[in-house]
PDB file of C-alpha atoms and ligand atoms in Angstrom:
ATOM      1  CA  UNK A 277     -78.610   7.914  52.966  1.00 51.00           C
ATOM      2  CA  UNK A 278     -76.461   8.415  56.410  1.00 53.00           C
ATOM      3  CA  UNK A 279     -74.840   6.076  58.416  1.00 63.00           C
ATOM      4  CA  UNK A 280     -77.285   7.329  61.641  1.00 77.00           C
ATOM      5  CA  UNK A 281     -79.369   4.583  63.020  1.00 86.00           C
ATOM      6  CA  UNK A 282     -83.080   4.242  62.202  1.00 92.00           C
ATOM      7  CA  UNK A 283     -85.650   6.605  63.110  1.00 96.00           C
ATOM      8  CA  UNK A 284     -88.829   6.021  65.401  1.00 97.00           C
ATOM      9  CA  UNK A 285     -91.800   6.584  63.921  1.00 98.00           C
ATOM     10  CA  UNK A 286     -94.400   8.523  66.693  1.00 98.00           C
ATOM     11  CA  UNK A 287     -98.380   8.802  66.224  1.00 98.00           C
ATOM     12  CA  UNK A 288    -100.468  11.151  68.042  1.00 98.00           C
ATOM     13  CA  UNK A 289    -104.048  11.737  67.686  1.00 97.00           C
ATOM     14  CA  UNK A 290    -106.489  14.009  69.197  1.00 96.00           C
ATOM     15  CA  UNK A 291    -110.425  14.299  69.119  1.00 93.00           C
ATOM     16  CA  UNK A 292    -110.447  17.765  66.916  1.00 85.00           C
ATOM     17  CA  UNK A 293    -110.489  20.846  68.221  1.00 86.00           C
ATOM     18  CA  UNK A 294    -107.704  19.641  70.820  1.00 91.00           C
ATOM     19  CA  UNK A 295    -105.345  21.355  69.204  1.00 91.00           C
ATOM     20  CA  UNK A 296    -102.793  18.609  68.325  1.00 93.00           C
ATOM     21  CA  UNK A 297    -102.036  20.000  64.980  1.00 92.00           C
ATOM     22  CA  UNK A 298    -100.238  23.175  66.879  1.00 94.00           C
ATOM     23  CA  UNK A 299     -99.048  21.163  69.518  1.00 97.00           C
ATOM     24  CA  UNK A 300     -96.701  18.744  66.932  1.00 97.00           C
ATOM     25  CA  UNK A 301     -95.771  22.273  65.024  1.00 96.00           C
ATOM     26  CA  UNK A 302     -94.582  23.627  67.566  1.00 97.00           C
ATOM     27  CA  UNK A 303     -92.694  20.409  68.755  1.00 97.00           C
ATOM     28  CA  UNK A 304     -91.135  19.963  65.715  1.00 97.00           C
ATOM     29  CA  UNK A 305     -89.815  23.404  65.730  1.00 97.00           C
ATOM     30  CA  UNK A 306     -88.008  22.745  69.223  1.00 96.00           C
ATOM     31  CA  UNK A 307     -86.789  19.376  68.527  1.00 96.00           C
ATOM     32  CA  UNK A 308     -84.163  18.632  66.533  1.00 91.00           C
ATOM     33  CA  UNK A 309     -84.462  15.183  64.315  1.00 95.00           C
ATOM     34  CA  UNK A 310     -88.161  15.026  64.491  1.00 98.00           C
ATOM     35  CA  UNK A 311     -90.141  16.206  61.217  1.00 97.00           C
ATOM     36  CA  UNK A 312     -93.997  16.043  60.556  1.00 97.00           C
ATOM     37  CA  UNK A 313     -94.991  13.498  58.228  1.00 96.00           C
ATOM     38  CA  UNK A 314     -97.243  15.430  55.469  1.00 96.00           C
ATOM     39  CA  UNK A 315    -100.748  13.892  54.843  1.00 97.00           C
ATOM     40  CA  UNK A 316    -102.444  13.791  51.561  1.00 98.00           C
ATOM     41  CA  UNK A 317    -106.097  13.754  51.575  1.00 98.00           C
ATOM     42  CA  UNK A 318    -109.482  14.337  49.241  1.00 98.00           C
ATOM     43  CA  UNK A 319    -111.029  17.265  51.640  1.00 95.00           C
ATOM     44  CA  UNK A 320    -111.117  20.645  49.947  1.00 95.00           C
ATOM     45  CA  UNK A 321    -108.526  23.274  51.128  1.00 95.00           C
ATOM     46  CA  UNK A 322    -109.325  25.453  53.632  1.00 90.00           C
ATOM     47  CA  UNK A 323    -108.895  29.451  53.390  1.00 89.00           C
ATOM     48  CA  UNK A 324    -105.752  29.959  54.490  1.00 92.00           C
ATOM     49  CA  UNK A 325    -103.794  26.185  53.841  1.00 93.00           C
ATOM     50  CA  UNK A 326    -101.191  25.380  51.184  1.00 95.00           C
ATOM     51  CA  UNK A 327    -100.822  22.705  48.996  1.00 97.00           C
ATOM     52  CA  UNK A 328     -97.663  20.236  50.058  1.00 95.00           C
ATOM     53  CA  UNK A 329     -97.551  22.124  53.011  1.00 94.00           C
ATOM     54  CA  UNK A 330    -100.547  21.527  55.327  1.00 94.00           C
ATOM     55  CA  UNK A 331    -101.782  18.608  53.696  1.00 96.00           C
ATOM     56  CA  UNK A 332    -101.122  16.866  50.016  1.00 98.00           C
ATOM     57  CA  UNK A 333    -104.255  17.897  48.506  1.00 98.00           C
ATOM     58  CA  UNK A 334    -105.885  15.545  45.734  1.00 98.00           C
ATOM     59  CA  UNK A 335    -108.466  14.631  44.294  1.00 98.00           C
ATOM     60  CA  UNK A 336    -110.565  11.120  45.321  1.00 98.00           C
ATOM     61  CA  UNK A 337    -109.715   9.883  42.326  1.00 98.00           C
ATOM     62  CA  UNK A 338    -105.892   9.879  42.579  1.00 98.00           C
ATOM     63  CA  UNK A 339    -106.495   9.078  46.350  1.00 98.00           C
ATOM     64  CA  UNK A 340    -108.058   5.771  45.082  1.00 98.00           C
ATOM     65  CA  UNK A 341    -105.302   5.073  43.174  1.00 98.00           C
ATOM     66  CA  UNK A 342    -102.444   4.964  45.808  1.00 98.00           C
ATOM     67  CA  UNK A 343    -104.952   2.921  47.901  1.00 98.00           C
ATOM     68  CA  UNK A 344    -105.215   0.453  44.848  1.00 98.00           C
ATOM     69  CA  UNK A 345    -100.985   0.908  44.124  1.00 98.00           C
ATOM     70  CA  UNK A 346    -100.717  -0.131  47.783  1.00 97.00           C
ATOM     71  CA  UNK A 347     -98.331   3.103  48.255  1.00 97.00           C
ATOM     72  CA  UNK A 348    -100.392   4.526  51.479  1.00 98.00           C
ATOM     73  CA  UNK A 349     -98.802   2.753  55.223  1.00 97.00           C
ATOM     74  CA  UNK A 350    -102.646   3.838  56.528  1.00 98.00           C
ATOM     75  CA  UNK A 351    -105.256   5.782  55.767  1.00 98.00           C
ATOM     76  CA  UNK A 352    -108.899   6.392  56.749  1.00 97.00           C
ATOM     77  CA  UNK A 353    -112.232   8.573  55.586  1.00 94.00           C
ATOM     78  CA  UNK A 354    -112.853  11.201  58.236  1.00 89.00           C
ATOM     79  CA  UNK A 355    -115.628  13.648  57.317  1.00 83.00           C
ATOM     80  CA  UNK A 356    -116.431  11.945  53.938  1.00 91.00           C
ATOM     81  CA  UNK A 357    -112.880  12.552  52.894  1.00 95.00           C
ATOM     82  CA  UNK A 358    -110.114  10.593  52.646  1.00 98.00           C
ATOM     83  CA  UNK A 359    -106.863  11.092  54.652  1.00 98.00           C
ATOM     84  CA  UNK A 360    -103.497   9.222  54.425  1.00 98.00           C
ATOM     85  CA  UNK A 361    -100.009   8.605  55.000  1.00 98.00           C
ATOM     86  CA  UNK A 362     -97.508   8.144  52.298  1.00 98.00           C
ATOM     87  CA  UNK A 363     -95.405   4.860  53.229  1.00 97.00           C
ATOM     88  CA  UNK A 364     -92.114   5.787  50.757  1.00 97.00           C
ATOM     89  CA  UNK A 365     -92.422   9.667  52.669  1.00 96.00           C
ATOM     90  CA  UNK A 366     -91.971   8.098  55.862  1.00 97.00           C
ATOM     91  CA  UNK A 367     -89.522   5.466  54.734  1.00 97.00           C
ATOM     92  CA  UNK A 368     -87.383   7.868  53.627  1.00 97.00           C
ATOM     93  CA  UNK A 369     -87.399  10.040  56.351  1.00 97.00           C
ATOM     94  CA  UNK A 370     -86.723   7.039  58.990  1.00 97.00           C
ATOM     95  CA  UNK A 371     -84.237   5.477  56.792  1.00 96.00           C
ATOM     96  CA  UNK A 372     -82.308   8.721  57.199  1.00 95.00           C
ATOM     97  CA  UNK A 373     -81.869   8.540  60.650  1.00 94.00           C
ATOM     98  CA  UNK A 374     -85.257  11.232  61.201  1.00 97.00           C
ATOM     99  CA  UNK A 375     -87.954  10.655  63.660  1.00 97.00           C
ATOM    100  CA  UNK A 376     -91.107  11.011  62.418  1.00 98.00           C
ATOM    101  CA  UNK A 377     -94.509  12.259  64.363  1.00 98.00           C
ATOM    102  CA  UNK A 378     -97.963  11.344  61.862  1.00 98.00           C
ATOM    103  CA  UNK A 379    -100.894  13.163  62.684  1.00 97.00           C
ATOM    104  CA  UNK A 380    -103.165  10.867  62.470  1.00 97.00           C
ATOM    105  CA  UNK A 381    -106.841  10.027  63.639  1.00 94.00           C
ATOM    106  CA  UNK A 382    -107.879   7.012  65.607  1.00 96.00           C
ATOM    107  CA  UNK A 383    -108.373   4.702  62.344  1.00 96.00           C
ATOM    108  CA  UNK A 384    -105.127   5.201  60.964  1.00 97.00           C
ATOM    109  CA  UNK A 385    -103.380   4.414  64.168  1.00 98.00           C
ATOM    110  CA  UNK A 386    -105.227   1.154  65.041  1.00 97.00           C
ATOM    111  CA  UNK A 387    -104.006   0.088  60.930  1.00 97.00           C
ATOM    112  CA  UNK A 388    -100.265   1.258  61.768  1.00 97.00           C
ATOM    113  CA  UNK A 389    -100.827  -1.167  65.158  1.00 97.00           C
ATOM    114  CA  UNK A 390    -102.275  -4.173  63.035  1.00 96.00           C
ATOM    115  CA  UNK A 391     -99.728  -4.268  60.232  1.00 93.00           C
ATOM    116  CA  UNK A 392     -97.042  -4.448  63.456  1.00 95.00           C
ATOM    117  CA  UNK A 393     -95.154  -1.479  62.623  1.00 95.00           C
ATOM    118  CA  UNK A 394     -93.037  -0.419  65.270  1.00 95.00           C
ATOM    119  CA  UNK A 395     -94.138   2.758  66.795  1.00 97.00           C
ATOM    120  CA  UNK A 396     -95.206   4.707  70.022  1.00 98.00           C
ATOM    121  CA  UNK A 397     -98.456   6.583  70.061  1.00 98.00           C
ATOM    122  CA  UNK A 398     -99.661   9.463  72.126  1.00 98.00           C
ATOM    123  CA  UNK A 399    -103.214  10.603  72.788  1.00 98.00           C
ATOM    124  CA  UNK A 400    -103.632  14.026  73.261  1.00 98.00           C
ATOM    125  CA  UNK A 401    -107.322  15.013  75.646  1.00 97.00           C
ATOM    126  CA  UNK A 402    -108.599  18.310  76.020  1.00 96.00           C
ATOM    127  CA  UNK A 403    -108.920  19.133  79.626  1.00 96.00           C
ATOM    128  CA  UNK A 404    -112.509  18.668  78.719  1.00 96.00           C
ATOM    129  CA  UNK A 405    -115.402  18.291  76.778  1.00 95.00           C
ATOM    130  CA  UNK A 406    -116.662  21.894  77.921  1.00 95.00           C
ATOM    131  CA  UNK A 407    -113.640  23.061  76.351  1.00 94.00           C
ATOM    132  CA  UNK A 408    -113.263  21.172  73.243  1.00 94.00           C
ATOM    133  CA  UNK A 409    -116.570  22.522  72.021  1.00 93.00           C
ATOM    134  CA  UNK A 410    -115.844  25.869  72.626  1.00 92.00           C
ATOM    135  CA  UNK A 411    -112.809  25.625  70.602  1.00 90.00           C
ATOM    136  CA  UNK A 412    -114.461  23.942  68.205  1.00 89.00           C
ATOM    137  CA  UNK A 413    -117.423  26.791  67.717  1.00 89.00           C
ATOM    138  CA  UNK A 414    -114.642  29.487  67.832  1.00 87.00           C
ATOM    139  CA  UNK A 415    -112.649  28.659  65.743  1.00 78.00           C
ATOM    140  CA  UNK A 416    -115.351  26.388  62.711  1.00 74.00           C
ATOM    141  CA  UNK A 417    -117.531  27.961  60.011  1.00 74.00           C
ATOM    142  CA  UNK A 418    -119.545  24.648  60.006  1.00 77.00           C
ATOM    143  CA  UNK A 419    -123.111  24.030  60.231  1.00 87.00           C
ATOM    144  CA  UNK A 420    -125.011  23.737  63.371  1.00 90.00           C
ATOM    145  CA  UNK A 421    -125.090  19.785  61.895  1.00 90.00           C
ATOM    146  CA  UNK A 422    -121.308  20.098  60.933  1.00 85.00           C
ATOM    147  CA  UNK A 423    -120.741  20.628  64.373  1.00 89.00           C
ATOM    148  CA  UNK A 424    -122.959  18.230  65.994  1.00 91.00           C
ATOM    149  CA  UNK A 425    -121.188  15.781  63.526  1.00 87.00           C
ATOM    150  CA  UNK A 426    -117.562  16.602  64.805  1.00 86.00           C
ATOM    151  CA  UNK A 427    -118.258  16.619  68.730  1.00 92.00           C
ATOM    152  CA  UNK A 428    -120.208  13.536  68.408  1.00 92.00           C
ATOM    153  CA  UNK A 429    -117.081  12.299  66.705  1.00 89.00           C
ATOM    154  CA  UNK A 430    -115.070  13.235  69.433  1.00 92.00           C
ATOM    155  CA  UNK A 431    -117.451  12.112  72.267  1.00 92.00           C
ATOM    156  CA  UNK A 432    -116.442   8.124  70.388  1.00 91.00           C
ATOM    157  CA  UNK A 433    -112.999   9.079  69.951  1.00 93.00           C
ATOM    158  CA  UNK A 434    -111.895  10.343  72.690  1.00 96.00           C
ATOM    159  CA  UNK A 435    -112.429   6.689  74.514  1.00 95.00           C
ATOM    160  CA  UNK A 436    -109.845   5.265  71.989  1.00 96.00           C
ATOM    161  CA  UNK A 437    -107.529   7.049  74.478  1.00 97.00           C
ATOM    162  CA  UNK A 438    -106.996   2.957  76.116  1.00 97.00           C
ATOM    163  CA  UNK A 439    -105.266   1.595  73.067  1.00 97.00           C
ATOM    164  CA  UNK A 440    -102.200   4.601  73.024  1.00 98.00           C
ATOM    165  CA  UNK A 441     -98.997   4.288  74.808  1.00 98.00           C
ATOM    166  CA  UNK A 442     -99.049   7.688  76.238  1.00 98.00           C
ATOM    167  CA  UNK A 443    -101.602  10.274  77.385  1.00 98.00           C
ATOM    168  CA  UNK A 444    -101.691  13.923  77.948  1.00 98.00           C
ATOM    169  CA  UNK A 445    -103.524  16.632  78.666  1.00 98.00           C
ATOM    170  CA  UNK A 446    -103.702  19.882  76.283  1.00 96.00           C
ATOM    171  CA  UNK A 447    -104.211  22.077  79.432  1.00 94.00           C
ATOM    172  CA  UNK A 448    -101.862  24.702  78.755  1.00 95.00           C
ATOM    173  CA  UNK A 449     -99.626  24.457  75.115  1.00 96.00           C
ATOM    174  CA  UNK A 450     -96.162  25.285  76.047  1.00 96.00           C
ATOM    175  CA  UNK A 451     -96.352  22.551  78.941  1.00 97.00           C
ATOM    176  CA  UNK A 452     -98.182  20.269  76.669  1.00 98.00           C
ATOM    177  CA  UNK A 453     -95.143  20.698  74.087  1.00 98.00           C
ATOM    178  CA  UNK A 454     -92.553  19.452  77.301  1.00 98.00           C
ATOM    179  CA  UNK A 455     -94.530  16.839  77.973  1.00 98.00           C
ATOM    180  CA  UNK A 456     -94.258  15.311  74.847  1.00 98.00           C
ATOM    181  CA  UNK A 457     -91.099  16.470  74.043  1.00 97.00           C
ATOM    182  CA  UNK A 458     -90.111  14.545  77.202  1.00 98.00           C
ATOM    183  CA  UNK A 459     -92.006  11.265  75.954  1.00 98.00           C
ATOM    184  CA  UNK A 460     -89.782  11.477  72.578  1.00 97.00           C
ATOM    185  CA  UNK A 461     -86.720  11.970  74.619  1.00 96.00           C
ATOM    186  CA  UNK A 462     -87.262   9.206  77.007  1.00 97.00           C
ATOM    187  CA  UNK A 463     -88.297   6.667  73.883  1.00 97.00           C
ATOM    188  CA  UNK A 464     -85.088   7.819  72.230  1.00 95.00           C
ATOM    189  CA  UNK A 465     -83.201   6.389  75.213  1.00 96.00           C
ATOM    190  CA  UNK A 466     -84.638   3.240  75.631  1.00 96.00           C
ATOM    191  CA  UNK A 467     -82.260   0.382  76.484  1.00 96.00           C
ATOM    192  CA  UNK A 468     -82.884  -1.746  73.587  1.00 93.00           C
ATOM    193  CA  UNK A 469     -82.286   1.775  70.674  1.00 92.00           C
ATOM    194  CA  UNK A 470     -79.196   2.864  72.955  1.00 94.00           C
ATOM    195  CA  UNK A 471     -77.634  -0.126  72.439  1.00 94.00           C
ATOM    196  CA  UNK A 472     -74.974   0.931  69.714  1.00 92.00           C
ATOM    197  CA  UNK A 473     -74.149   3.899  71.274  1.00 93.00           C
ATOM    198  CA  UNK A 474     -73.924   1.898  74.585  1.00 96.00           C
ATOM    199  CA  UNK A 475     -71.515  -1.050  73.173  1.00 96.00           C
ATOM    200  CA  UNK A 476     -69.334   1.631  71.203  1.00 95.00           C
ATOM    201  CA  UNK A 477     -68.608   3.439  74.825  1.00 96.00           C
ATOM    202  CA  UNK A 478     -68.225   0.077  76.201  1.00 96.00           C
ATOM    203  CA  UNK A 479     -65.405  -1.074  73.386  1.00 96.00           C
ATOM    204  CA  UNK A 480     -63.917   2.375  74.745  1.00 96.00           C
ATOM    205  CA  UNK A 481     -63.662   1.213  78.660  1.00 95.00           C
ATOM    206  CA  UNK A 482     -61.375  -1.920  76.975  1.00 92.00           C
ATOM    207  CA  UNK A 483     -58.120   0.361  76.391  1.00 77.00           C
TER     208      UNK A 483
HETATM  209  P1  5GP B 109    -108.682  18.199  59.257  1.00 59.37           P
HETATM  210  O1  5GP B 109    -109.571  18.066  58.054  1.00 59.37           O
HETATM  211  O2  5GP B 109    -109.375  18.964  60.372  1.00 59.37           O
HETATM  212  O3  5GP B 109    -107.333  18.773  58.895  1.00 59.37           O
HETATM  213  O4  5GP B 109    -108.407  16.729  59.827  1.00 59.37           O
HETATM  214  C1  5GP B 109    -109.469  15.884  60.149  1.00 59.37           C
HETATM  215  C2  5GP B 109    -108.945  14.631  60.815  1.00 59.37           C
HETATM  216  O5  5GP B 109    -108.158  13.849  59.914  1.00 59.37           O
HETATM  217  C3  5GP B 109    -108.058  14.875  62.030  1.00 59.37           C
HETATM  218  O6  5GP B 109    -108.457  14.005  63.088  1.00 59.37           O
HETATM  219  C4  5GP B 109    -106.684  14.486  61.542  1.00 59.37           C
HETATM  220  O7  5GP B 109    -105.835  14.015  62.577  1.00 59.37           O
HETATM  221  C5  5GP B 109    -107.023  13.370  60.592  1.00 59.37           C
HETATM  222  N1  5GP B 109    -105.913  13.131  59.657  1.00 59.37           N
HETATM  223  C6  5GP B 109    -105.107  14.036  59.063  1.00 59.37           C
HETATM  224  N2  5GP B 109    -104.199  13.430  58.292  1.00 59.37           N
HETATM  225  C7  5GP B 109    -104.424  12.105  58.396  1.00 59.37           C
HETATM  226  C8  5GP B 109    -103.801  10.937  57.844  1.00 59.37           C
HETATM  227  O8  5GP B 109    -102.838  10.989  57.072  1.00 59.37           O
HETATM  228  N3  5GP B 109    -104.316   9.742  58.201  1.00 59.37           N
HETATM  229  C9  5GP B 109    -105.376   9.613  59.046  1.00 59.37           C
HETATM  230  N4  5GP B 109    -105.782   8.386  59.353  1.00 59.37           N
HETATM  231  N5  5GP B 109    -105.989  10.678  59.588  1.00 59.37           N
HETATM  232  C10 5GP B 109    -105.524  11.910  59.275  1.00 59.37           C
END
């Protein structure tokens, strides 16, 4: 444990197919103190994905079980599988001084809202629904009703955009990235979290 202050704990969601999951990568490979809170869920891994590195992968049962042990801070069934976040992963991490971005869908961020958690959320649009499909269709082996299932779900999701403190625009991904690297940056220097730092250059004005 280190003597650093707290970390903030950061949310963004996305309507798939916006591309958030590449977005926070590549934010949390330009920004120090910020690290991606790994998910564990029930869906079956994708070609390509790694276990304990894209996602916890495991199986309903043992899903059900850290539901019932009361050891998940949210989680949520997307697709007919479940998807959650660990609350001791995150605890540690923000206890250490480390921000923390979840990936998380709409569900899971109205639950970290309820239980008063203290947080900031982004949503993350595509620049529109045009072009969220056709990322969708290039990049999915679903079903013609796979697909009709996902961009239905983001038609409804993509109105949640209201409840989040932030909102951009996945128009372009490096700019994206500033954006919210500049939304971390300016929540990091918020009056009320500067405060120590503040006071101790304060003391030093007393000599
Ligand atoms: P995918 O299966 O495409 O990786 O993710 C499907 C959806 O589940 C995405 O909207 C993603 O943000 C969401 N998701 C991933 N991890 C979590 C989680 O830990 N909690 C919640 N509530 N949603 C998650």
């Amino acid at each position: 444990m280190s003597n650093r202050p707290r970390g903030l704990l950061f949310i963004v969601s996305a309507p798939s197919g916006t591309g958030k999951t590449t977005l926070v990568e590549r934010l949390v490979q330009i920004m120090p103190n910020l690290r991606m809170s790994r998910s564990y869920t029930s869906r079956p891994m994708r070609h390509g994905e790694r276990n304990g590195v894209d996602y916890n992968f495991i199986s309903r049962g043992e899903f059900q079980d850290m539901i019932q042990a009361a050891r998940l801070l949210e989680w949520a069934d997307v697709f007919g599988s479940y998807y959650g976040t660990a609350a001791d992963d995150v605890e540690r991490l923000i206890a250490d001084g480390q921000d923390v971005v979840l990936v998380i869908d709409v569900q899971g961020a109205r639950q970290i809202k309820a239980h008063g958690v203290d947080h900031t959320s982004i949503f993350v649009l595509p620049p529109s629904f045009d072009v969220l499909e056709q990322r969708l269709r290039g990049r999915s082996k679903d079903s013609e009703d796979a697909m009709q299932c996902r961009l239905a779900a983001a038609r409804s999701e993509a109105s949640s955009y209201v409840d989040y403190n932030y909102v951009v625009v996945n128009d372009e991904l490096e700019s994206t990235v500033v954006r919210l690297q500049e939304i971390i940056a300016a929540e990091r220097s918020r009056t009320h979290r500067m405060t120590p730092m503040a006071e101790a250059i304060i003391k030093s004005f007393e000599k």
